[in-house]
């Protein structure tokens, strides 16, 4: 008698595909994953698609069109568990830069025939539209963390993903802090762990590609960045990257 495997669906919204590819990048583990789940909908991996409902849906990308705002509600309705993956799905992505600008001006600057472009004025995370069971941060996400999240949901347990900062990973690697030792600005103190402190390990300041950690102390880091010589405009720019869909300007009196 065959045992039915849980079904997995992978969905794309406004994004570059990098986070979906992280699953295909799990070369050593991919066969094991494919043995545990029925890949029911994953256009990058399988031509055939199966009808929902799906046990676990991974959602990549942000909502930038009225059609996608409708489609994500349909995906949610078909998914027992819905996990968003990557900066676009969890925070709006690089395309959320338009949230701070005049979108019509952007369109007429970028496209030769702007009248063909139909878009919302904002790029928003999936959680702004439907309930989400778990958000996995990163641009792109880390494959070990993705496998942990998948395994956890398939076994009905909570994912074991640390909510600490990149600084914690620096300490685990025995790195000398580049901010303290060299005065290099680094967003590690407010950035979600997951990359293994990749940039500081090579003497480069973290620029926050894993998004904000739980309860980040940005006020304290802002003071430190000022001591390191950054003005408010420069500080706004480092905080307002692809993990931010809403933003308050840095106040000089903070
Ligand atoms: S180098 Fe950056 S991430 Fe590492 S400990 Fe210092 S501030 Fe934190
Ligand atoms: S920018 Fe920060 S979070 Fe991203 S890889 Fe570098 S150290 Fe890690």
PDB file of C-alpha atoms and ligand atoms in Angstrom:
ATOM      1  CA  UNK A   1       0.000   0.000   0.000  1.00  0.00           C
ATOM      2  CA  UNK A   2       1.471   3.364  -0.966  1.00  0.00           C
ATOM      3  CA  UNK A   3       1.681   6.109   1.640  1.00  0.00           C
ATOM      4  CA  UNK A   4       0.669   9.542   0.415  1.00  0.00           C
ATOM      5  CA  UNK A   5       3.378  12.111   0.789  1.00  0.00           C
ATOM      6  CA  UNK A   6       2.671  15.699   1.904  1.00  0.00           C
ATOM      7  CA  UNK A   7       2.420  18.144  -0.970  1.00  0.00           C
ATOM      8  CA  UNK A   8       4.697  21.127  -1.533  1.00  0.00           C
ATOM      9  CA  UNK A   9       3.920  24.134  -3.733  1.00  0.00           C
ATOM     10  CA  UNK A  10       6.336  26.928  -4.634  1.00  0.00           C
ATOM     11  CA  UNK A  11       4.858  30.232  -5.838  1.00  0.00           C
ATOM     12  CA  UNK A  12       6.429  33.251  -7.468  1.00  0.00           C
ATOM     13  CA  UNK A  13       5.310  36.870  -7.198  1.00  0.00           C
ATOM     14  CA  UNK A  14       7.415  40.005  -7.960  1.00  0.00           C
ATOM     15  CA  UNK A  15      10.965  38.697  -7.471  1.00  0.00           C
ATOM     16  CA  UNK A  16      14.167  37.550  -9.174  1.00  0.00           C
ATOM     17  CA  UNK A  17      13.705  33.761  -8.586  1.00  0.00           C
ATOM     18  CA  UNK A  18      16.847  33.552  -6.448  1.00  0.00           C
ATOM     19  CA  UNK A  19      15.052  32.243  -3.367  1.00  0.00           C
ATOM     20  CA  UNK A  20      13.227  29.486  -5.285  1.00  0.00           C
ATOM     21  CA  UNK A  21      16.565  28.525  -6.791  1.00  0.00           C
ATOM     22  CA  UNK A  22      17.924  28.064  -3.278  1.00  0.00           C
ATOM     23  CA  UNK A  23      15.774  24.932  -3.049  1.00  0.00           C
ATOM     24  CA  UNK A  24      17.225  23.599  -6.306  1.00  0.00           C
ATOM     25  CA  UNK A  25      20.689  24.534  -5.019  1.00  0.00           C
ATOM     26  CA  UNK A  26      20.314  21.973  -2.211  1.00  0.00           C
ATOM     27  CA  UNK A  27      22.144  19.495  -4.427  1.00  0.00           C
ATOM     28  CA  UNK A  28      23.100  17.033  -1.683  1.00  0.00           C
ATOM     29  CA  UNK A  29      19.662  17.076  -0.053  1.00  0.00           C
ATOM     30  CA  UNK A  30      17.333  17.507  -3.049  1.00  0.00           C
ATOM     31  CA  UNK A  31      16.706  13.810  -3.650  1.00  0.00           C
ATOM     32  CA  UNK A  32      15.893  13.313   0.022  1.00  0.00           C
ATOM     33  CA  UNK A  33      13.454  16.250  -0.109  1.00  0.00           C
ATOM     34  CA  UNK A  34      11.850  14.883  -3.271  1.00  0.00           C
ATOM     35  CA  UNK A  35      11.467  11.537  -1.506  1.00  0.00           C
ATOM     36  CA  UNK A  36       9.670  13.103   1.446  1.00  0.00           C
ATOM     37  CA  UNK A  37       7.261  15.421  -0.376  1.00  0.00           C
ATOM     38  CA  UNK A  38       5.206  15.434  -3.532  1.00  0.00           C
ATOM     39  CA  UNK A  39       6.332  18.513  -5.440  1.00  0.00           C
ATOM     40  CA  UNK A  40       2.851  19.502  -6.542  1.00  0.00           C
ATOM     41  CA  UNK A  41       3.469  22.962  -7.982  1.00  0.00           C
ATOM     42  CA  UNK A  42       6.934  24.334  -8.730  1.00  0.00           C
ATOM     43  CA  UNK A  43       7.248  25.717 -12.250  1.00  0.00           C
ATOM     44  CA  UNK A  44      11.055  25.971 -12.063  1.00  0.00           C
ATOM     45  CA  UNK A  45      11.399  22.296 -11.184  1.00  0.00           C
ATOM     46  CA  UNK A  46       8.476  20.386 -12.659  1.00  0.00           C
ATOM     47  CA  UNK A  47       6.295  20.882 -15.717  1.00  0.00           C
ATOM     48  CA  UNK A  48       3.333  18.926 -14.299  1.00  0.00           C
ATOM     49  CA  UNK A  49       1.166  20.651 -11.721  1.00  0.00           C
ATOM     50  CA  UNK A  50      -1.235  19.062  -9.252  1.00  0.00           C
ATOM     51  CA  UNK A  51      -4.436  20.568  -7.917  1.00  0.00           C
ATOM     52  CA  UNK A  52      -4.448  21.923  -4.336  1.00  0.00           C
ATOM     53  CA  UNK A  53      -4.932  22.045  -1.457  1.00  0.00           C
ATOM     54  CA  UNK A  54      -1.225  21.927  -0.589  1.00  0.00           C
ATOM     55  CA  UNK A  55       0.296  21.003   2.764  1.00  0.00           C
ATOM     56  CA  UNK A  56       3.099  23.576   2.578  1.00  0.00           C
ATOM     57  CA  UNK A  57       3.400  26.549   0.238  1.00  0.00           C
ATOM     58  CA  UNK A  58       6.637  28.496  -0.148  1.00  0.00           C
ATOM     59  CA  UNK A  59       5.950  31.985  -1.466  1.00  0.00           C
ATOM     60  CA  UNK A  60       8.632  34.112  -3.110  1.00  0.00           C
ATOM     61  CA  UNK A  61       8.105  37.734  -4.158  1.00  0.00           C
ATOM     62  CA  UNK A  62       6.143  40.822  -3.212  1.00  0.00           C
ATOM     63  CA  UNK A  63       2.745  42.157  -4.221  1.00  0.00           C
ATOM     64  CA  UNK A  64       3.021  44.851  -6.893  1.00  0.00           C
ATOM     65  CA  UNK A  65      -0.096  44.373  -9.035  1.00  0.00           C
ATOM     66  CA  UNK A  66      -3.838  44.166  -8.393  1.00  0.00           C
ATOM     67  CA  UNK A  67      -3.816  40.726 -10.026  1.00  0.00           C
ATOM     68  CA  UNK A  68      -1.173  39.453  -7.591  1.00  0.00           C
ATOM     69  CA  UNK A  69      -3.115  40.883  -4.639  1.00  0.00           C
ATOM     70  CA  UNK A  70      -5.980  38.667  -5.766  1.00  0.00           C
ATOM     71  CA  UNK A  71      -3.756  35.648  -6.538  1.00  0.00           C
ATOM     72  CA  UNK A  72      -2.103  35.553  -3.106  1.00  0.00           C
ATOM     73  CA  UNK A  73      -5.533  35.212  -1.478  1.00  0.00           C
ATOM     74  CA  UNK A  74      -6.171  32.187  -3.675  1.00  0.00           C
ATOM     75  CA  UNK A  75      -2.750  30.693  -2.763  1.00  0.00           C
ATOM     76  CA  UNK A  76      -3.495  31.238   0.938  1.00  0.00           C
ATOM     77  CA  UNK A  77      -6.879  29.535   0.605  1.00  0.00           C
ATOM     78  CA  UNK A  78      -5.208  26.484  -0.972  1.00  0.00           C
ATOM     79  CA  UNK A  79      -2.331  26.227   1.556  1.00  0.00           C
ATOM     80  CA  UNK A  80      -2.439  24.561   4.972  1.00  0.00           C
ATOM     81  CA  UNK A  81       0.854  26.248   5.891  1.00  0.00           C
ATOM     82  CA  UNK A  82       2.230  29.267   4.053  1.00  0.00           C
ATOM     83  CA  UNK A  83       5.896  30.253   4.422  1.00  0.00           C
ATOM     84  CA  UNK A  84       7.279  33.403   2.810  1.00  0.00           C
ATOM     85  CA  UNK A  85      10.878  33.221   1.611  1.00  0.00           C
ATOM     86  CA  UNK A  86      13.275  36.085   0.981  1.00  0.00           C
ATOM     87  CA  UNK A  87      13.409  39.862   1.185  1.00  0.00           C
ATOM     88  CA  UNK A  88      10.741  40.479  -1.477  1.00  0.00           C
ATOM     89  CA  UNK A  89       8.124  38.260   0.176  1.00  0.00           C
ATOM     90  CA  UNK A  90       8.930  39.278   3.759  1.00  0.00           C
ATOM     91  CA  UNK A  91       9.651  42.994   3.256  1.00  0.00           C
ATOM     92  CA  UNK A  92       8.788  44.197  -0.257  1.00  0.00           C
ATOM     93  CA  UNK A  93      12.234  43.729  -1.832  1.00  0.00           C
ATOM     94  CA  UNK A  94      14.283  46.115  -3.964  1.00  0.00           C
ATOM     95  CA  UNK A  95      11.081  46.992  -5.843  1.00  0.00           C
ATOM     96  CA  UNK A  96       9.785  48.634  -2.641  1.00  0.00           C
ATOM     97  CA  UNK A  97      12.151  51.537  -3.388  1.00  0.00           C
ATOM     98  CA  UNK A  98       9.196  52.864  -5.391  1.00  0.00           C
ATOM     99  CA  UNK A  99       7.275  53.208  -2.101  1.00  0.00           C
ATOM    100  CA  UNK A 100       9.439  56.256  -1.390  1.00  0.00           C
ATOM    101  CA  UNK A 101       9.126  57.820  -4.860  1.00  0.00           C
ATOM    102  CA  UNK A 102       6.687  58.883  -7.559  1.00  0.00           C
ATOM    103  CA  UNK A 103       5.871  55.613  -9.303  1.00  0.00           C
ATOM    104  CA  UNK A 104       4.677  57.313 -12.521  1.00  0.00           C
ATOM    105  CA  UNK A 105       8.000  59.121 -12.765  1.00  0.00           C
ATOM    106  CA  UNK A 106       9.851  55.813 -12.290  1.00  0.00           C
ATOM    107  CA  UNK A 107       7.772  54.110 -14.989  1.00  0.00           C
ATOM    108  CA  UNK A 108       8.257  56.863 -17.558  1.00  0.00           C
ATOM    109  CA  UNK A 109      12.016  56.894 -16.846  1.00  0.00           C
ATOM    110  CA  UNK A 110      12.484  53.132 -17.126  1.00  0.00           C
ATOM    111  CA  UNK A 111      10.020  51.981 -19.803  1.00  0.00           C
ATOM    112  CA  UNK A 112       9.818  53.093 -23.429  1.00  0.00           C
ATOM    113  CA  UNK A 113       6.034  52.514 -23.472  1.00  0.00           C
ATOM    114  CA  UNK A 114       4.827  53.320 -19.939  1.00  0.00           C
ATOM    115  CA  UNK A 115       1.190  52.973 -20.992  1.00  0.00           C
ATOM    116  CA  UNK A 116       1.698  49.170 -21.138  1.00  0.00           C
ATOM    117  CA  UNK A 117       2.726  49.014 -17.474  1.00  0.00           C
ATOM    118  CA  UNK A 118       0.048  48.235 -14.912  1.00  0.00           C
ATOM    119  CA  UNK A 119       1.296  48.365 -11.323  1.00  0.00           C
ATOM    120  CA  UNK A 120       0.266  49.290  -7.816  1.00  0.00           C
ATOM    121  CA  UNK A 121       1.941  52.351  -6.300  1.00  0.00           C
ATOM    122  CA  UNK A 122       3.657  50.167  -3.717  1.00  0.00           C
ATOM    123  CA  UNK A 123       5.470  46.861  -3.334  1.00  0.00           C
ATOM    124  CA  UNK A 124       4.314  45.156  -0.147  1.00  0.00           C
ATOM    125  CA  UNK A 125       5.205  41.959   1.727  1.00  0.00           C
ATOM    126  CA  UNK A 126       2.879  38.960   1.579  1.00  0.00           C
ATOM    127  CA  UNK A 127       1.985  39.412   5.258  1.00  0.00           C
ATOM    128  CA  UNK A 128       0.346  42.738   4.379  1.00  0.00           C
ATOM    129  CA  UNK A 129      -2.247  40.779   2.399  1.00  0.00           C
ATOM    130  CA  UNK A 130      -2.782  37.360   4.003  1.00  0.00           C
ATOM    131  CA  UNK A 131      -1.824  35.565   7.252  1.00  0.00           C
ATOM    132  CA  UNK A 132       1.639  33.969   7.037  1.00  0.00           C
ATOM    133  CA  UNK A 133       2.772  30.977   9.137  1.00  0.00           C
ATOM    134  CA  UNK A 134       6.505  31.727   8.996  1.00  0.00           C
ATOM    135  CA  UNK A 135       8.808  34.312   7.410  1.00  0.00           C
ATOM    136  CA  UNK A 136      12.270  33.188   6.280  1.00  0.00           C
ATOM    137  CA  UNK A 137      14.572  36.175   5.759  1.00  0.00           C
ATOM    138  CA  UNK A 138      17.507  36.654   3.415  1.00  0.00           C
ATOM    139  CA  UNK A 139      18.362  37.910  -0.058  1.00  0.00           C
ATOM    140  CA  UNK A 140      18.662  35.207  -1.071  1.00  0.00           C
ATOM    141  CA  UNK A 141      17.654  32.875   1.757  1.00  0.00           C
ATOM    142  CA  UNK A 142      20.116  30.426   3.289  1.00  0.00           C
ATOM    143  CA  UNK A 143      19.611  26.835   2.119  1.00  0.00           C
ATOM    144  CA  UNK A 144      20.281  25.249   5.517  1.00  0.00           C
ATOM    145  CA  UNK A 145      17.612  27.470   7.030  1.00  0.00           C
ATOM    146  CA  UNK A 146      15.219  26.605   4.190  1.00  0.00           C
ATOM    147  CA  UNK A 147      15.697  22.870   4.787  1.00  0.00           C
ATOM    148  CA  UNK A 148      15.147  23.387   8.526  1.00  0.00           C
ATOM    149  CA  UNK A 149      11.885  25.283   7.905  1.00  0.00           C
ATOM    150  CA  UNK A 150      10.645  22.648   5.433  1.00  0.00           C
ATOM    151  CA  UNK A 151      11.547  19.788   7.773  1.00  0.00           C
ATOM    152  CA  UNK A 152       9.871  21.531  10.706  1.00  0.00           C
ATOM    153  CA  UNK A 153       6.596  22.122   8.913  1.00  0.00           C
ATOM    154  CA  UNK A 154       6.523  18.619   7.473  1.00  0.00           C
ATOM    155  CA  UNK A 155       6.909  17.234  11.008  1.00  0.00           C
ATOM    156  CA  UNK A 156       4.521  19.673  12.660  1.00  0.00           C
ATOM    157  CA  UNK A 157       7.088  21.438  14.820  1.00  0.00           C
ATOM    158  CA  UNK A 158       8.373  25.001  15.158  1.00  0.00           C
ATOM    159  CA  UNK A 159      11.368  25.870  12.924  1.00  0.00           C
ATOM    160  CA  UNK A 160      14.606  26.218  14.848  1.00  0.00           C
ATOM    161  CA  UNK A 161      15.777  29.470  13.271  1.00  0.00           C
ATOM    162  CA  UNK A 162      17.699  31.838  15.567  1.00  0.00           C
ATOM    163  CA  UNK A 163      16.204  35.305  15.874  1.00  0.00           C
ATOM    164  CA  UNK A 164      19.519  36.795  17.001  1.00  0.00           C
ATOM    165  CA  UNK A 165      21.798  39.163  15.067  1.00  0.00           C
ATOM    166  CA  UNK A 166      24.753  38.743  12.715  1.00  0.00           C
ATOM    167  CA  UNK A 167      26.952  39.894  15.622  1.00  0.00           C
ATOM    168  CA  UNK A 168      26.166  36.581  17.334  1.00  0.00           C
ATOM    169  CA  UNK A 169      27.495  34.717  14.312  1.00  0.00           C
ATOM    170  CA  UNK A 170      30.612  36.906  14.296  1.00  0.00           C
ATOM    171  CA  UNK A 171      31.255  35.857  17.880  1.00  0.00           C
ATOM    172  CA  UNK A 172      30.664  32.180  17.022  1.00  0.00           C
ATOM    173  CA  UNK A 173      33.266  32.445  14.239  1.00  0.00           C
ATOM    174  CA  UNK A 174      35.751  34.226  16.495  1.00  0.00           C
ATOM    175  CA  UNK A 175      35.779  37.331  14.271  1.00  0.00           C
ATOM    176  CA  UNK A 176      37.313  40.533  15.540  1.00  0.00           C
ATOM    177  CA  UNK A 177      34.573  43.193  15.299  1.00  0.00           C
ATOM    178  CA  UNK A 178      35.407  45.407  12.310  1.00  0.00           C
ATOM    179  CA  UNK A 179      33.373  48.279  13.751  1.00  0.00           C
ATOM    180  CA  UNK A 180      35.226  48.285  17.054  1.00  0.00           C
ATOM    181  CA  UNK A 181      38.664  47.436  15.659  1.00  0.00           C
ATOM    182  CA  UNK A 182      38.640  49.330  12.339  1.00  0.00           C
ATOM    183  CA  UNK A 183      35.749  51.809  12.569  1.00  0.00           C
ATOM    184  CA  UNK A 184      33.946  50.170   9.641  1.00  0.00           C
ATOM    185  CA  UNK A 185      30.164  50.847   9.662  1.00  0.00           C
ATOM    186  CA  UNK A 186      28.291  47.541  10.014  1.00  0.00           C
ATOM    187  CA  UNK A 187      24.567  46.714  10.261  1.00  0.00           C
ATOM    188  CA  UNK A 188      25.341  43.393  11.963  1.00  0.00           C
ATOM    189  CA  UNK A 189      23.912  44.484  15.340  1.00  0.00           C
ATOM    190  CA  UNK A 190      20.409  44.936  13.858  1.00  0.00           C
ATOM    191  CA  UNK A 191      20.451  42.272  11.112  1.00  0.00           C
ATOM    192  CA  UNK A 192      18.876  38.839  11.346  1.00  0.00           C
ATOM    193  CA  UNK A 193      21.356  35.961  11.707  1.00  0.00           C
ATOM    194  CA  UNK A 194      21.567  33.337   8.982  1.00  0.00           C
ATOM    195  CA  UNK A 195      24.527  34.060   6.703  1.00  0.00           C
ATOM    196  CA  UNK A 196      27.234  33.022   9.173  1.00  0.00           C
ATOM    197  CA  UNK A 197      28.558  36.628   9.318  1.00  0.00           C
ATOM    198  CA  UNK A 198      29.774  36.363   5.746  1.00  0.00           C
ATOM    199  CA  UNK A 199      30.728  39.998   5.104  1.00  0.00           C
ATOM    200  CA  UNK A 200      32.443  40.878   8.414  1.00  0.00           C
ATOM    201  CA  UNK A 201      34.482  37.671   8.069  1.00  0.00           C
ATOM    202  CA  UNK A 202      36.032  39.296   4.983  1.00  0.00           C
ATOM    203  CA  UNK A 203      36.356  42.737   6.638  1.00  0.00           C
ATOM    204  CA  UNK A 204      33.281  44.169   4.979  1.00  0.00           C
ATOM    205  CA  UNK A 205      30.450  45.824   6.901  1.00  0.00           C
ATOM    206  CA  UNK A 206      27.123  44.015   6.871  1.00  0.00           C
ATOM    207  CA  UNK A 207      24.523  45.883   4.787  1.00  0.00           C
ATOM    208  CA  UNK A 208      21.546  43.992   6.157  1.00  0.00           C
ATOM    209  CA  UNK A 209      20.586  41.525   3.413  1.00  0.00           C
ATOM    210  CA  UNK A 210      18.970  39.171   5.974  1.00  0.00           C
ATOM    211  CA  UNK A 211      16.594  41.895   7.138  1.00  0.00           C
ATOM    212  CA  UNK A 212      15.980  43.165  10.647  1.00  0.00           C
ATOM    213  CA  UNK A 213      16.476  40.867  13.621  1.00  0.00           C
ATOM    214  CA  UNK A 214      13.794  40.565  16.261  1.00  0.00           C
ATOM    215  CA  UNK A 215      13.603  43.868  18.236  1.00  0.00           C
ATOM    216  CA  UNK A 216      16.549  45.640  16.520  1.00  0.00           C
ATOM    217  CA  UNK A 217      18.011  48.597  18.410  1.00  0.00           C
ATOM    218  CA  UNK A 218      18.359  50.930  15.430  1.00  0.00           C
ATOM    219  CA  UNK A 219      18.439  54.050  17.630  1.00  0.00           C
ATOM    220  CA  UNK A 220      21.605  52.881  19.351  1.00  0.00           C
ATOM    221  CA  UNK A 221      23.203  51.779  16.071  1.00  0.00           C
ATOM    222  CA  UNK A 222      22.301  55.146  14.498  1.00  0.00           C
ATOM    223  CA  UNK A 223      24.238  56.914  17.272  1.00  0.00           C
ATOM    224  CA  UNK A 224      27.217  54.659  16.597  1.00  0.00           C
ATOM    225  CA  UNK A 225      27.061  55.281  12.823  1.00  0.00           C
ATOM    226  CA  UNK A 226      27.123  59.045  13.517  1.00  0.00           C
ATOM    227  CA  UNK A 227      30.228  58.588  15.680  1.00  0.00           C
ATOM    228  CA  UNK A 228      31.774  56.766  12.715  1.00  0.00           C
ATOM    229  CA  UNK A 229      31.187  59.854  10.567  1.00  0.00           C
ATOM    230  CA  UNK A 230      27.951  59.111   8.719  1.00  0.00           C
ATOM    231  CA  UNK A 231      25.415  61.929   8.257  1.00  0.00           C
ATOM    232  CA  UNK A 232      21.611  61.481   8.347  1.00  0.00           C
ATOM    233  CA  UNK A 233      21.350  61.089   4.572  1.00  0.00           C
ATOM    234  CA  UNK A 234      23.962  58.320   4.523  1.00  0.00           C
ATOM    235  CA  UNK A 235      22.279  56.615   7.490  1.00  0.00           C
ATOM    236  CA  UNK A 236      18.882  56.773   5.759  1.00  0.00           C
ATOM    237  CA  UNK A 237      20.413  55.130   2.715  1.00  0.00           C
ATOM    238  CA  UNK A 238      21.942  52.189   4.590  1.00  0.00           C
ATOM    239  CA  UNK A 239      18.707  51.492   6.437  1.00  0.00           C
ATOM    240  CA  UNK A 240      16.451  51.985   3.399  1.00  0.00           C
ATOM    241  CA  UNK A 241      17.473  49.066   1.240  1.00  0.00           C
ATOM    242  CA  UNK A 242      15.633  46.002  -0.063  1.00  0.00           C
ATOM    243  CA  UNK A 243      14.319  44.865   3.314  1.00  0.00           C
ATOM    244  CA  UNK A 244      12.193  47.938   3.948  1.00  0.00           C
ATOM    245  CA  UNK A 245       8.741  48.753   2.580  1.00  0.00           C
ATOM    246  CA  UNK A 246       7.981  51.487   5.130  1.00  0.00           C
ATOM    247  CA  UNK A 247      10.460  53.894   6.648  1.00  0.00           C
ATOM    248  CA  UNK A 248      10.738  56.859   9.024  1.00  0.00           C
ATOM    249  CA  UNK A 249      13.488  59.351   8.258  1.00  0.00           C
ATOM    250  CA  UNK A 250      16.278  59.373  10.827  1.00  0.00           C
ATOM    251  CA  UNK A 251      15.743  62.286  13.228  1.00  0.00           C
ATOM    252  CA  UNK A 252      18.746  64.446  14.067  1.00  0.00           C
ATOM    253  CA  UNK A 253      17.708  64.573  17.730  1.00  0.00           C
ATOM    254  CA  UNK A 254      17.496  60.788  18.229  1.00  0.00           C
TER     255      UNK A 254
HETATM  256  S1  LIG B   1      31.734  43.119  12.674  1.00  0.00           S
HETATM  257 FE1  LIG B   1      29.569  43.752  12.504  1.00  0.00          FE
HETATM  258  S2  LIG B   1      28.421  41.848  12.740  1.00  0.00           S
HETATM  259 FE2  LIG B   1      30.491  41.441  13.494  1.00  0.00          FE
HETATM  260  S3  LIG B   1      30.417  41.840  15.694  1.00  0.00           S
HETATM  261 FE3  LIG B   1      31.054  43.745  14.698  1.00  0.00          FE
HETATM  262  S4  LIG B   1      29.202  44.916  14.390  1.00  0.00           S
HETATM  263 FE4  LIG B   1      28.600  42.787  14.764  1.00  0.00          FE
HETATM  264  S1  LIG B   2      25.075  41.796   4.159  1.00  0.00           S
HETATM  265 FE1  LIG B   2      25.022  41.110   6.306  1.00  0.00          FE
HETATM  266  S2  LIG B   2      23.398  39.582   6.360  1.00  0.00           S
HETATM  267 FE2  LIG B   2      24.003  39.825   4.208  1.00  0.00          FE
HETATM  268  S3  LIG B   2      25.611  38.278   3.789  1.00  0.00           S
HETATM  269 FE3  LIG B   2      26.645  40.184   4.411  1.00  0.00          FE
HETATM  270  S4  LIG B   2      26.917  39.967   6.618  1.00  0.00           S
HETATM  271 FE4  LIG B   2      25.359  38.491   6.039  1.00  0.00          FE
END
